[in-house]
């Protein structure tokens, strides 16, 4: 965008800064404001790996209707096969899952290394897997099974030390007060009667099943007020229950990626990838090809590592059959992941994101003083390199066997670990631990050096951007930039002048932080903010002690909504 066509201007207020050391470990996502919420969010973020269960009446036809294999997600067979509501309701008479054993399911989740289970309380078909007093189309009133599935699973989760969450679709193909089924686009509006019905059932879910770790809303196109009202109700009953971003209108606590999608960019809000065993379906499909368990274990371990290395949670789904049997293939996949985690879980649980991006050989996770190099493609020359890493390295060894120490060298361009004598290689992902002293020192590729006049020029283009998702339904959701960051390579000059000119889409108070918390420059809009040109405003001379490597971040001052974007069109920050 032409800088001259910018509409609004903002300038910095004055502030004197005292800069201490740069700590690049502090690259966690920004958290919600009050302590209880922050704690609940941290617990949720630290789960890393959880079980999703798609199970309901649709598990009985299992992707076949009137002898025909029905394409499209099998949990939506009513929509895909255009089954009339009366006919679909009759499935309830067949629901008697004698093989369902909530304890076995919970134990399988434990064995897989999962920390919670999220089950479909109600999917788009409107059938409730819990005893709802607002409908008879539920597992207790309408089936020969007569038992409340959620109740049994919540109790089993408690017994086996797992957190318990529920999936709840905001659309309903059974409820008379809902918009009649139009298409499997599933993004219909929600009439007032249906909204009230949802609120009633959400209240039941959060009242009758003990602590609910997350409520996973999905689809529909609620209004802003409807989303807000649902979120308020959830927090009123269970303040620590995490709300999925598919409540829409920025009312969720965490962002949900599209089905089976991982971000290929950095995230600046808590987030999760929901994944199915095969992208074709979530619920059981009798004709699903399940060719190769090991290949699937490999795929899912790599996805888990990728998601965690980007700071997210991985929610991996199983689809039990109509009689409650866990599909053996799915059980084997989970056990395979669990075995890997048993040896390598230290590289996953409680880890943080590093500023070091994806490497050709794999992905990096971290905790204080340690980097975990998760090798996905073994380098042919047995050399694992991280360009730009200049920390004081203490040791390098295999996570699975710390007695095997690996030779390493630190050249001026970065770190190189020699894998030649690491014989103990994992068939899915080998993890190398690198321990370092002091802080993590890393020079990213987009580091900014002073220009010929000794000025650092920070723009929207040379920023590292951190994203969230914002939208009013599945299809309108777009990535927003919630934070931008610059790495600048400084010297010890003590007095820098900072000039900022910025064109926001809508004026919101911003803040610029220098080298982590505590050194914040509040930004306010200038009186003349409707000028037509982005002119450079010489503001204040301030004392800025720059380290060798410095992290400058721009974000909204008000962080109460983690999804709200900066809404910036163009920006120029000069530090000279
Ligand atoms: O419960 C599962 C799905 O039934 C539900 N969300 C997950 C967790 C869902 N309902 N509607 N949608 C998802 C809309 C999804 C649409 C798309 Fe696609 C998924 C568009 C692209 C990927 C499915 C596959 C439809 C087209 C291709």
Coordinates of C-alpha atoms and ligand atoms in Angstrom, one line a residue:
X1 CA 0.0 0.0 0.0
X2 CA 1.2 3.5 -0.9
X3 CA 2.3 5.2 2.3
X4 CA 0.9 8.5 1.1
X5 CA -2.6 7.2 0.9
X6 CA -2.8 6.3 4.5
X7 CA -5.6 7.8 6.4
X8 CA -4.8 7.9 10.0
X9 CA -1.8 8.6 12.1
X10 CA -0.8 7.8 15.5
X11 CA 2.1 8.8 17.5
X12 CA 3.9 7.7 20.6
X13 CA 3.6 9.3 24.0
X14 CA 6.7 10.0 25.9
X15 CA 8.3 7.4 28.1
X16 CA 11.7 6.6 29.4
X17 CA 12.8 3.1 29.3
X18 CA 15.2 1.1 31.2
X19 CA 16.1 -1.9 29.3
X20 CA 17.4 -5.0 30.9
X21 CA 18.4 -8.2 29.3
X22 CA 16.6 -9.8 26.4
X23 CA 14.8 -13.1 27.2
X24 CA 13.8 -14.9 24.1
X25 CA 12.2 -17.7 26.0
X26 CA 9.3 -15.6 26.8
X27 CA 7.4 -16.2 23.5
X28 CA 4.3 -17.7 25.0
X29 CA 0.9 -16.5 23.8
X30 CA -0.7 -13.6 25.6
X31 CA -3.1 -14.7 28.3
X32 CA -6.5 -13.6 29.4
X33 CA -6.4 -11.0 32.3
X34 CA -7.7 -12.4 35.6
X35 CA -5.8 -15.0 37.6
X36 CA -8.4 -17.8 37.7
X37 CA -9.0 -17.6 34.0
X38 CA -5.2 -17.5 33.4
X39 CA -4.7 -20.6 35.4
X40 CA -7.5 -22.5 33.7
X41 CA -6.1 -21.5 30.3
X42 CA -2.6 -22.6 31.3
X43 CA -3.9 -26.0 32.4
X44 CA -5.8 -26.3 29.2
X45 CA -2.8 -25.3 27.1
X46 CA -0.6 -27.8 28.9
X47 CA -2.8 -30.7 28.0
X48 CA -1.3 -30.8 24.5
X49 CA -3.0 -34.0 23.5
X50 CA -6.6 -35.1 24.0
X51 CA -9.2 -37.5 22.7
X52 CA -12.2 -36.4 20.6
X53 CA -15.1 -38.9 20.3
X54 CA -17.7 -38.8 17.6
X55 CA -20.4 -41.2 18.6
X56 CA -24.2 -41.1 18.2
X57 CA -27.1 -42.6 16.2
X58 CA -25.1 -42.0 13.0
X59 CA -22.6 -44.6 14.1
X60 CA -25.3 -47.3 13.4
X61 CA -25.7 -46.8 9.6
X62 CA -21.9 -46.1 9.6
X63 CA -21.9 -44.3 6.3
X64 CA -24.3 -46.7 4.5
X65 CA -28.0 -45.8 3.8
X66 CA -30.4 -48.0 1.9
X67 CA -27.5 -50.2 0.8
X68 CA -25.5 -47.3 -0.6
X69 CA -22.2 -45.9 0.5
X70 CA -22.8 -42.3 1.3
X71 CA -20.0 -39.8 0.7
X72 CA -19.4 -36.9 3.1
X73 CA -18.7 -37.0 6.8
X74 CA -20.6 -40.1 8.1
X75 CA -21.8 -38.2 11.3
X76 CA -23.7 -36.1 8.8
X77 CA -25.3 -39.0 7.0
X78 CA -28.8 -37.5 7.6
X79 CA -27.8 -34.5 5.5
X80 CA -25.7 -36.3 2.9
X81 CA -28.3 -39.0 2.2
X82 CA -31.2 -36.6 2.7
X83 CA -32.8 -38.8 5.3
X84 CA -36.2 -37.5 6.4
X85 CA -36.4 -36.6 10.1
X86 CA -39.0 -39.3 10.9
X87 CA -36.9 -42.0 9.3
X88 CA -33.7 -40.8 11.1
X89 CA -35.4 -40.8 14.5
X90 CA -36.2 -44.5 14.2
X91 CA -32.4 -45.2 14.5
X92 CA -32.8 -44.5 18.2
X93 CA -34.7 -47.8 18.7
X94 CA -31.6 -49.6 17.5
X95 CA -29.2 -47.8 19.8
X96 CA -28.1 -50.4 22.4
X97 CA -24.3 -50.2 22.5
X98 CA -23.6 -53.3 24.7
X99 CA -19.9 -53.1 23.9
X100 CA -19.5 -49.5 25.2
X101 CA -17.3 -49.5 28.2
X102 CA -16.5 -46.0 29.4
X103 CA -13.6 -47.2 31.6
X104 CA -11.9 -48.9 28.6
X105 CA -12.2 -45.7 26.6
X106 CA -10.8 -43.7 29.4
X107 CA -8.0 -46.2 29.9
X108 CA -7.2 -46.1 26.2
X109 CA -7.0 -42.3 26.4
X110 CA -4.6 -42.6 29.3
X111 CA -2.5 -45.2 27.4
X112 CA -2.3 -42.9 24.4
X113 CA -0.9 -40.1 26.7
X114 CA -4.1 -38.0 26.3
X115 CA -5.1 -35.6 29.1
X116 CA -8.8 -35.2 28.4
X117 CA -11.8 -36.5 26.4
X118 CA -14.2 -34.4 24.5
X119 CA -17.4 -36.3 23.4
X120 CA -20.3 -35.4 21.1
X121 CA -23.1 -34.5 23.5
X122 CA -25.1 -33.4 20.5
X123 CA -24.1 -33.3 16.9
X124 CA -26.0 -31.6 14.0
X125 CA -28.6 -34.5 13.9
X126 CA -29.9 -33.2 17.2
X127 CA -29.7 -36.5 19.1
X128 CA -28.6 -36.0 22.6
X129 CA -26.1 -38.5 24.2
X130 CA -27.2 -37.2 27.6
X131 CA -30.5 -37.0 29.4
X132 CA -32.1 -33.7 28.4
X133 CA -35.3 -32.6 29.9
X134 CA -35.9 -30.4 26.9
X135 CA -36.3 -33.2 24.4
X136 CA -37.2 -36.9 24.3
X137 CA -34.8 -37.4 21.4
X138 CA -32.1 -38.4 23.8
X139 CA -30.2 -41.6 24.8
X140 CA -32.2 -42.1 28.0
X141 CA -35.7 -41.4 26.7
X142 CA -35.5 -42.8 23.1
X143 CA -33.2 -45.8 23.1
X144 CA -33.3 -49.3 24.6
X145 CA -29.9 -48.5 26.2
X146 CA -31.6 -46.0 28.5
X147 CA -28.3 -44.9 30.1
X148 CA -26.8 -41.4 30.0
X149 CA -23.6 -41.8 28.0
X150 CA -22.1 -38.6 29.2
X151 CA -22.7 -39.4 32.8
X152 CA -20.9 -42.7 32.5
X153 CA -18.0 -41.2 30.6
X154 CA -17.6 -38.2 32.9
X155 CA -17.4 -40.6 35.9
X156 CA -14.9 -42.8 34.1
X157 CA -12.8 -39.7 33.3
X158 CA -12.8 -38.8 36.9
X159 CA -11.7 -42.3 38.0
X160 CA -8.9 -42.3 35.5
X161 CA -7.7 -38.8 36.1
X162 CA -8.7 -37.3 32.8
X163 CA -10.4 -34.0 32.2
X164 CA -13.9 -34.2 30.6
X165 CA -15.2 -32.0 27.8
X166 CA -18.3 -31.9 25.5
X167 CA -19.0 -31.1 21.9
X168 CA -22.2 -29.3 21.2
X169 CA -23.4 -28.3 17.7
X170 CA -25.1 -25.0 17.5
X171 CA -27.3 -26.3 14.7
X172 CA -30.0 -28.9 15.1
X173 CA -31.6 -31.0 12.3
X174 CA -34.2 -32.4 14.6
X175 CA -35.5 -29.5 16.7
X176 CA -38.7 -27.9 15.3
X177 CA -37.7 -24.4 16.3
X178 CA -34.5 -24.5 14.2
X179 CA -34.0 -23.3 10.6
X180 CA -35.1 -26.3 8.6
X181 CA -32.2 -28.3 7.1
X182 CA -31.0 -26.5 4.0
X183 CA -27.6 -27.9 3.2
X184 CA -24.5 -29.6 4.8
X185 CA -22.9 -26.2 4.7
X186 CA -24.2 -26.1 8.3
X187 CA -24.0 -22.4 8.8
X188 CA -27.6 -21.5 9.3
X189 CA -28.8 -18.7 11.6
X190 CA -30.3 -19.6 14.9
X191 CA -33.9 -18.5 15.6
X192 CA -34.7 -17.2 19.1
X193 CA -36.5 -20.4 20.1
X194 CA -33.6 -22.6 19.0
X195 CA -31.1 -20.3 20.8
X196 CA -33.1 -20.7 24.0
X197 CA -33.2 -24.4 23.5
X198 CA -29.4 -24.4 23.1
X199 CA -29.0 -22.3 26.2
X200 CA -31.1 -24.7 28.2
X201 CA -29.1 -27.7 27.1
X202 CA -25.8 -25.9 27.6
X203 CA -26.9 -25.2 31.2
X204 CA -27.7 -29.0 31.6
X205 CA -24.3 -30.0 30.3
X206 CA -22.5 -27.6 32.6
X207 CA -24.6 -28.5 35.6
X208 CA -25.1 -32.2 35.6
X209 CA -21.7 -33.7 34.7
X210 CA -19.2 -32.2 37.1
X211 CA -16.3 -30.2 35.9
X212 CA -16.3 -29.6 32.1
X213 CA -12.8 -28.8 30.9
X214 CA -14.0 -27.5 27.5
X215 CA -17.2 -27.0 25.6
X216 CA -16.7 -27.5 21.9
X217 CA -19.3 -25.5 20.1
X218 CA -19.4 -26.1 16.3
X219 CA -21.0 -24.6 13.2
X220 CA -24.1 -22.5 12.9
X221 CA -24.1 -18.7 12.4
X222 CA -25.1 -17.2 15.7
X223 CA -25.4 -13.4 16.0
X224 CA -22.8 -11.6 18.0
X225 CA -25.3 -11.3 20.9
X226 CA -26.1 -15.0 20.7
X227 CA -22.4 -16.0 20.9
X228 CA -21.9 -13.5 23.7
X229 CA -24.9 -14.8 25.6
X230 CA -23.8 -18.4 25.3
X231 CA -20.3 -17.5 26.5
X232 CA -21.6 -15.6 29.5
X233 CA -23.8 -18.5 30.5
X234 CA -20.9 -20.9 30.3
X235 CA -18.7 -18.7 32.4
X236 CA -21.5 -18.1 34.9
X237 CA -21.9 -21.8 35.6
X238 CA -18.3 -22.9 35.1
X239 CA -15.8 -20.0 34.9
X240 CA -12.9 -22.4 34.2
X241 CA -14.6 -24.2 31.3
X242 CA -12.7 -23.4 28.0
X243 CA -14.9 -22.3 25.1
X244 CA -14.0 -23.3 21.6
X245 CA -13.6 -20.6 19.0
X246 CA -16.5 -22.1 17.0
X247 CA -18.9 -20.3 19.3
X248 CA -17.9 -17.5 16.7
X249 CA -17.8 -13.8 17.0
X250 CA -14.5 -13.8 18.9
X251 CA -16.3 -15.2 22.0
X252 CA -14.1 -18.4 22.4
X253 CA -11.2 -18.9 24.7
X254 CA -9.2 -20.7 22.1
X255 CA -9.0 -20.8 18.3
X256 CA -10.0 -24.0 16.5
X257 CA -8.3 -24.6 13.2
X258 CA -10.4 -25.9 10.3
X259 CA -11.1 -29.6 10.5
X260 CA -7.8 -31.4 10.2
X261 CA -5.9 -28.2 9.5
X262 CA -2.6 -27.0 11.0
X263 CA -1.5 -23.4 10.8
X264 CA 1.4 -22.7 8.5
X265 CA 2.1 -19.5 10.4
X266 CA 2.7 -18.4 14.0
X267 CA -0.2 -18.2 16.4
X268 CA -0.7 -15.4 18.9
X269 CA -3.7 -16.9 20.7
X270 CA -4.4 -20.2 22.4
X271 CA -5.4 -22.7 19.8
X272 CA -6.2 -26.3 18.9
X273 CA -6.2 -28.6 15.8
X274 CA -9.1 -31.0 15.7
X275 CA -8.1 -34.1 13.7
X276 CA -9.9 -37.3 12.6
X277 CA -8.2 -40.6 11.8
X278 CA -9.0 -40.1 8.1
X279 CA -10.1 -36.8 6.7
X280 CA -13.2 -38.3 5.1
X281 CA -15.1 -38.9 8.3
X282 CA -15.2 -38.3 12.1
X283 CA -17.8 -40.9 13.1
X284 CA -17.4 -44.6 12.3
X285 CA -17.7 -45.5 8.6
X286 CA -17.9 -49.2 7.9
X287 CA -16.3 -48.9 4.4
X288 CA -13.4 -46.8 5.4
X289 CA -10.1 -48.2 4.1
X290 CA -7.6 -48.5 7.0
X291 CA -4.5 -49.9 5.3
X292 CA -1.5 -49.2 7.4
X293 CA -1.4 -48.7 11.2
X294 CA 2.3 -47.8 11.3
X295 CA 1.9 -45.1 8.6
X296 CA -1.0 -43.7 10.5
X297 CA 0.9 -43.7 13.8
X298 CA 3.7 -41.9 12.0
X299 CA 1.4 -39.3 10.5
X300 CA -0.3 -38.6 13.8
X301 CA 2.9 -38.3 15.9
X302 CA 4.3 -35.9 13.3
X303 CA 1.1 -33.9 13.5
X304 CA 1.2 -33.8 17.3
X305 CA 4.8 -32.6 17.2
X306 CA 4.0 -29.9 14.6
X307 CA 1.0 -28.7 16.5
X308 CA 2.8 -28.6 19.9
X309 CA 5.9 -26.9 18.4
X310 CA 3.5 -24.1 17.2
X311 CA 2.0 -23.8 20.7
X312 CA -1.3 -25.7 20.0
X313 CA -3.3 -28.6 21.4
X314 CA -3.9 -31.7 19.3
X315 CA -7.4 -33.2 19.6
X316 CA -7.4 -36.6 18.0
X317 CA -10.7 -38.3 17.2
X318 CA -12.0 -41.8 17.4
X319 CA -15.3 -43.0 16.1
X320 CA -16.7 -46.1 17.9
X321 CA -19.1 -48.3 16.1
X322 CA -22.9 -48.3 16.8
X323 CA -22.5 -51.1 19.4
X324 CA -19.8 -49.1 21.3
X325 CA -16.8 -51.1 20.0
X326 CA -13.6 -49.1 19.6
X327 CA -12.3 -49.8 16.1
X328 CA -9.1 -51.9 16.6
X329 CA -7.2 -49.9 14.0
X330 CA -7.9 -46.7 16.0
X331 CA -6.9 -48.4 19.3
X332 CA -3.6 -49.5 17.7
X333 CA -2.9 -46.0 16.5
X334 CA -3.5 -44.5 19.9
X335 CA -1.4 -47.2 21.6
X336 CA 1.4 -46.5 19.1
X337 CA 1.4 -42.8 19.9
X338 CA 1.2 -43.6 23.6
X339 CA 4.3 -45.7 23.3
X340 CA 6.2 -43.0 21.6
X341 CA 5.1 -40.5 24.2
X342 CA 6.2 -42.7 27.0
X343 CA 9.7 -42.3 25.8
X344 CA 9.5 -38.9 24.4
X345 CA 6.7 -37.1 26.3
X346 CA 9.2 -34.7 27.8
X347 CA 9.5 -33.1 24.4
X348 CA 5.7 -32.5 24.3
X349 CA 4.1 -31.9 27.7
X350 CA 4.6 -28.6 29.4
X351 CA 6.8 -27.3 26.5
X352 CA 6.9 -23.9 25.0
X353 CA 7.3 -22.4 21.6
X354 CA 10.7 -21.1 20.5
X355 CA 11.3 -18.3 18.0
X356 CA 13.3 -20.9 16.0
X357 CA 11.1 -21.9 13.0
X358 CA 10.5 -25.2 11.3
X359 CA 13.8 -26.8 10.2
X360 CA 14.3 -29.0 7.1
X361 CA 14.8 -32.0 9.5
X362 CA 11.9 -31.3 11.8
X363 CA 10.5 -29.2 14.6
X364 CA 11.7 -27.7 17.9
X365 CA 9.9 -27.6 21.3
X366 CA 11.5 -26.2 24.5
X367 CA 11.5 -25.6 28.2
X368 CA 13.9 -23.6 30.4
X369 CA 17.4 -24.5 29.4
X370 CA 16.5 -27.2 27.0
X371 CA 15.6 -27.5 23.3
X372 CA 14.0 -30.7 21.9
X373 CA 14.9 -31.3 18.3
X374 CA 12.1 -33.6 17.0
X375 CA 13.6 -35.2 13.9
X376 CA 11.0 -36.0 11.3
X377 CA 13.3 -36.3 8.3
X378 CA 16.6 -37.8 9.3
X379 CA 19.3 -35.7 7.5
X380 CA 21.2 -37.8 5.0
X381 CA 24.6 -36.5 6.2
X382 CA 23.7 -37.1 9.9
X383 CA 24.2 -33.4 10.7
X384 CA 21.4 -31.6 12.5
X385 CA 21.8 -27.9 12.1
X386 CA 20.1 -24.9 13.6
X387 CA 21.3 -21.8 11.8
X388 CA 21.3 -18.7 14.0
X389 CA 21.5 -20.5 17.4
X390 CA 24.3 -19.0 19.4
X391 CA 23.6 -20.1 22.9
X392 CA 26.2 -21.6 25.3
X393 CA 25.6 -25.3 24.7
X394 CA 26.2 -27.7 27.6
X395 CA 25.3 -31.0 26.1
X396 CA 23.4 -32.8 23.3
X397 CA 22.0 -36.3 23.8
X398 CA 19.1 -38.6 22.8
X399 CA 15.9 -38.2 24.8
X400 CA 15.3 -41.9 24.7
X401 CA 18.8 -42.6 26.0
X402 CA 20.7 -39.8 27.8
X403 CA 23.8 -41.9 28.0
X404 CA 24.4 -41.4 24.3
X405 CA 25.9 -38.0 24.1
X406 CA 26.2 -36.5 20.7
X407 CA 29.2 -34.4 19.5
X408 CA 28.2 -30.9 18.5
X409 CA 29.9 -27.7 17.3
X410 CA 28.9 -24.1 17.5
X411 CA 30.0 -22.3 14.4
X412 CA 29.4 -18.6 14.0
X413 CA 26.4 -19.5 11.9
X414 CA 24.7 -21.7 14.4
X415 CA 24.7 -25.2 16.0
X416 CA 25.5 -28.5 14.4
X417 CA 24.8 -31.8 16.1
X418 CA 26.5 -34.9 14.8
X419 CA 24.1 -37.9 14.7
X420 CA 26.5 -40.5 13.4
X421 CA 26.8 -42.5 16.6
X422 CA 23.2 -42.2 17.6
X423 CA 22.2 -45.8 16.9
X424 CA 19.1 -45.8 19.0
X425 CA 16.8 -44.2 16.4
X426 CA 13.0 -44.1 16.8
X427 CA 11.0 -45.3 13.9
X428 CA 8.6 -42.4 14.2
X429 CA 10.5 -39.5 15.5
X430 CA 13.9 -39.3 17.3
X431 CA 14.3 -36.5 19.8
X432 CA 17.6 -34.9 20.5
X433 CA 17.9 -32.8 23.6
X434 CA 20.2 -29.8 23.6
X435 CA 20.9 -28.2 27.0
X436 CA 22.2 -24.7 27.1
X437 CA 23.4 -22.2 29.7
X438 CA 22.0 -18.7 30.3
X439 CA 19.4 -17.5 27.9
X440 CA 18.4 -18.7 24.5
X441 CA 20.4 -16.8 22.0
X442 CA 19.1 -16.9 18.5
X443 CA 19.5 -14.7 15.5
X444 CA 16.5 -15.1 13.2
X445 CA 16.7 -14.7 9.5
X446 CA 14.6 -11.6 9.5
X447 CA 16.7 -9.8 12.1
X448 CA 17.0 -6.1 11.4
X449 CA 20.3 -4.3 11.3
X450 CA 20.7 -0.5 11.3
X451 CA 20.8 1.1 7.9
X452 CA 23.6 3.4 6.7
X453 CA 22.5 6.2 9.0
X454 CA 22.4 3.9 12.0
X455 CA 18.6 3.8 12.0
X456 CA 16.5 0.7 12.5
X457 CA 13.5 0.7 10.2
X458 CA 10.6 -1.5 11.3
X459 CA 7.7 -1.9 9.0
X460 CA 4.6 -4.1 8.7
X461 CA 6.5 -6.1 6.0
X462 CA 9.6 -6.9 7.9
X463 CA 7.6 -7.9 11.1
X464 CA 7.1 -11.5 12.3
X465 CA 3.3 -11.7 12.7
X466 CA 1.3 -13.7 15.2
X467 CA -2.2 -14.7 14.3
X468 CA -5.6 -15.6 15.6
X469 CA -8.9 -16.4 13.8
X470 CA -11.9 -14.2 13.7
X471 CA -15.3 -14.6 12.1
X472 CA -19.0 -15.1 12.5
X473 CA -19.2 -18.6 11.0
X474 CA -17.0 -21.5 9.6
X475 CA -16.7 -19.8 6.2
X476 CA -16.1 -16.2 7.2
X477 CA -13.3 -17.0 9.5
X478 CA -10.0 -15.2 8.7
X479 CA -6.6 -15.0 10.2
X480 CA -6.1 -11.7 12.1
X481 CA -2.7 -10.3 13.2
X482 CA -2.9 -10.0 17.0
X483 CA 0.8 -9.2 17.6
X484 CA 3.8 -8.3 15.4
X485 CA 7.4 -8.6 16.4
X486 CA 10.7 -7.4 15.2
X487 CA 14.1 -8.7 16.1
X488 CA 16.7 -6.0 16.0
X489 CA 20.4 -6.3 16.4
X490 CA 21.6 -3.5 18.5
X491 CA 24.7 -2.1 20.1
X492 CA 25.2 -0.3 23.4
X493 CA 24.3 3.1 22.3
X494 CA 22.2 4.5 25.1
X495 CA 20.0 7.1 23.6
X496 CA 17.6 6.3 20.8
X497 CA 14.9 8.3 19.3
X498 CA 11.7 6.4 18.4
X499 CA 9.3 7.7 15.7
X500 CA 6.2 5.8 15.0
X501 CA 3.7 6.4 12.3
X502 CA 0.9 3.9 11.7
X503 CA -2.4 3.6 9.8
X504 CA -4.9 1.6 11.8
X505 CA -8.1 0.4 10.2
X506 CA -9.9 1.5 13.3
X507 CA -8.2 3.4 16.2
X508 CA -7.5 1.2 19.1
X509 CA -4.9 1.9 21.8
X510 CA -1.7 0.0 21.1
X511 CA 1.4 -0.7 23.0
X512 CA 4.9 -1.3 22.0
X513 CA 7.0 -3.4 24.2
X514 CA 10.8 -3.6 24.1
X515 CA 12.6 -6.7 25.4
X516 CA 9.7 -8.5 27.1
X517 CA 7.3 -7.2 29.8
X518 CA 7.9 -4.1 31.7
X519 CA 9.2 -1.8 29.0
X520 CA 6.1 -0.6 27.4
X521 CA 5.5 2.5 25.3
X522 CA 1.8 3.3 25.3
X523 CA 0.7 4.6 22.0
X524 CA -2.1 7.1 21.6
X525 CA -3.7 8.6 18.6
X526 CA -2.7 12.1 17.7
X527 CA -5.2 14.9 17.5
X528 CA -4.5 15.1 13.8
X529 CA -5.2 11.4 13.2
X530 CA -7.3 12.0 10.2
X531 CA -4.5 13.5 8.2
X532 CA -4.1 12.1 4.7
X533 CA -0.5 11.4 4.9
X534 CA 1.7 9.2 7.0
X535 CA 4.2 11.7 8.1
X536 CA 7.0 10.8 10.4
X537 CA 6.6 12.3 13.8
X538 CA 9.7 13.0 15.7
X539 CA 8.5 12.2 19.2
X540 CA 10.8 11.8 22.1
X541 CA 14.3 11.0 22.7
X542 CA 14.4 8.2 25.0
X543 CA 17.0 6.2 26.7
X544 CA 17.0 2.8 25.0
X545 CA 19.7 0.4 25.9
X546 CA 19.7 -2.2 23.2
X547 CA 21.2 -5.6 23.7
X548 CA 22.9 -7.6 21.0
X549 CA 19.4 -9.0 20.1
X550 CA 16.2 -7.2 21.0
X551 CA 12.6 -8.1 20.7
X552 CA 10.2 -5.3 19.9
X553 CA 6.5 -6.2 20.0
X554 CA 3.4 -4.3 19.0
X555 CA 0.0 -5.4 20.3
X556 CA -3.4 -4.0 21.4
X557 CA -3.2 -2.4 24.8
X558 CA -6.4 -4.1 25.8
X559 CA -5.8 -7.9 25.7
X560 CA -9.1 -9.0 27.1
X561 CA -10.1 -10.5 23.7
X562 CA -7.2 -12.6 22.4
X563 CA -8.6 -12.8 18.9
X564 CA -9.0 -9.1 18.2
X565 CA -6.7 -8.0 15.4
X566 CA -4.4 -5.0 15.3
X567 CA -6.1 -3.9 12.2
X568 CA -3.1 -2.1 10.8
X569 CA -2.7 -1.2 7.2
X570 CA 0.8 0.2 7.2
X571 CA 3.4 1.1 9.8
X572 CA 6.8 2.6 10.1
X573 CA 8.8 2.7 13.2
X574 CA 12.2 4.3 13.2
X575 CA 14.7 3.8 16.0
X576 CA 17.7 6.0 15.6
Ligands
LIG1 O1 -18.0 -32.8 13.8 C1 -17.1 -32.7 12.7 C2 -17.9 -32.3 11.5 O2 -19.0 -33.0 11.3 C3 -18.2 -30.8 11.8 N1 -17.0 -30.4 12.5 C4 -16.2 -31.5 12.8 C5 -15.5 -31.4 14.1 C6 -18.5 -30.0 10.7 N2 -19.7 -29.7 10.3 N3 -19.7 -29.0 9.2 N4 -18.4 -28.8 8.9 C7 -17.6 -29.5 9.8 C8 -18.1 -28.1 7.7 C9 -16.9 -28.5 7.2 C10 -16.6 -28.2 5.9 C11 -15.4 -28.5 5.4 FE1 -15.0 -29.9 4.1 C12 -14.4 -29.3 5.9 C13 -14.9 -27.9 4.2 C14 -13.6 -28.4 4.0 C15 -13.3 -29.3 5.0 C16 -16.0 -31.6 4.3 C17 -14.9 -31.9 3.6 C18 -16.7 -30.7 3.5 C19 -16.0 -30.5 2.4 C20 -14.9 -31.2 2.4

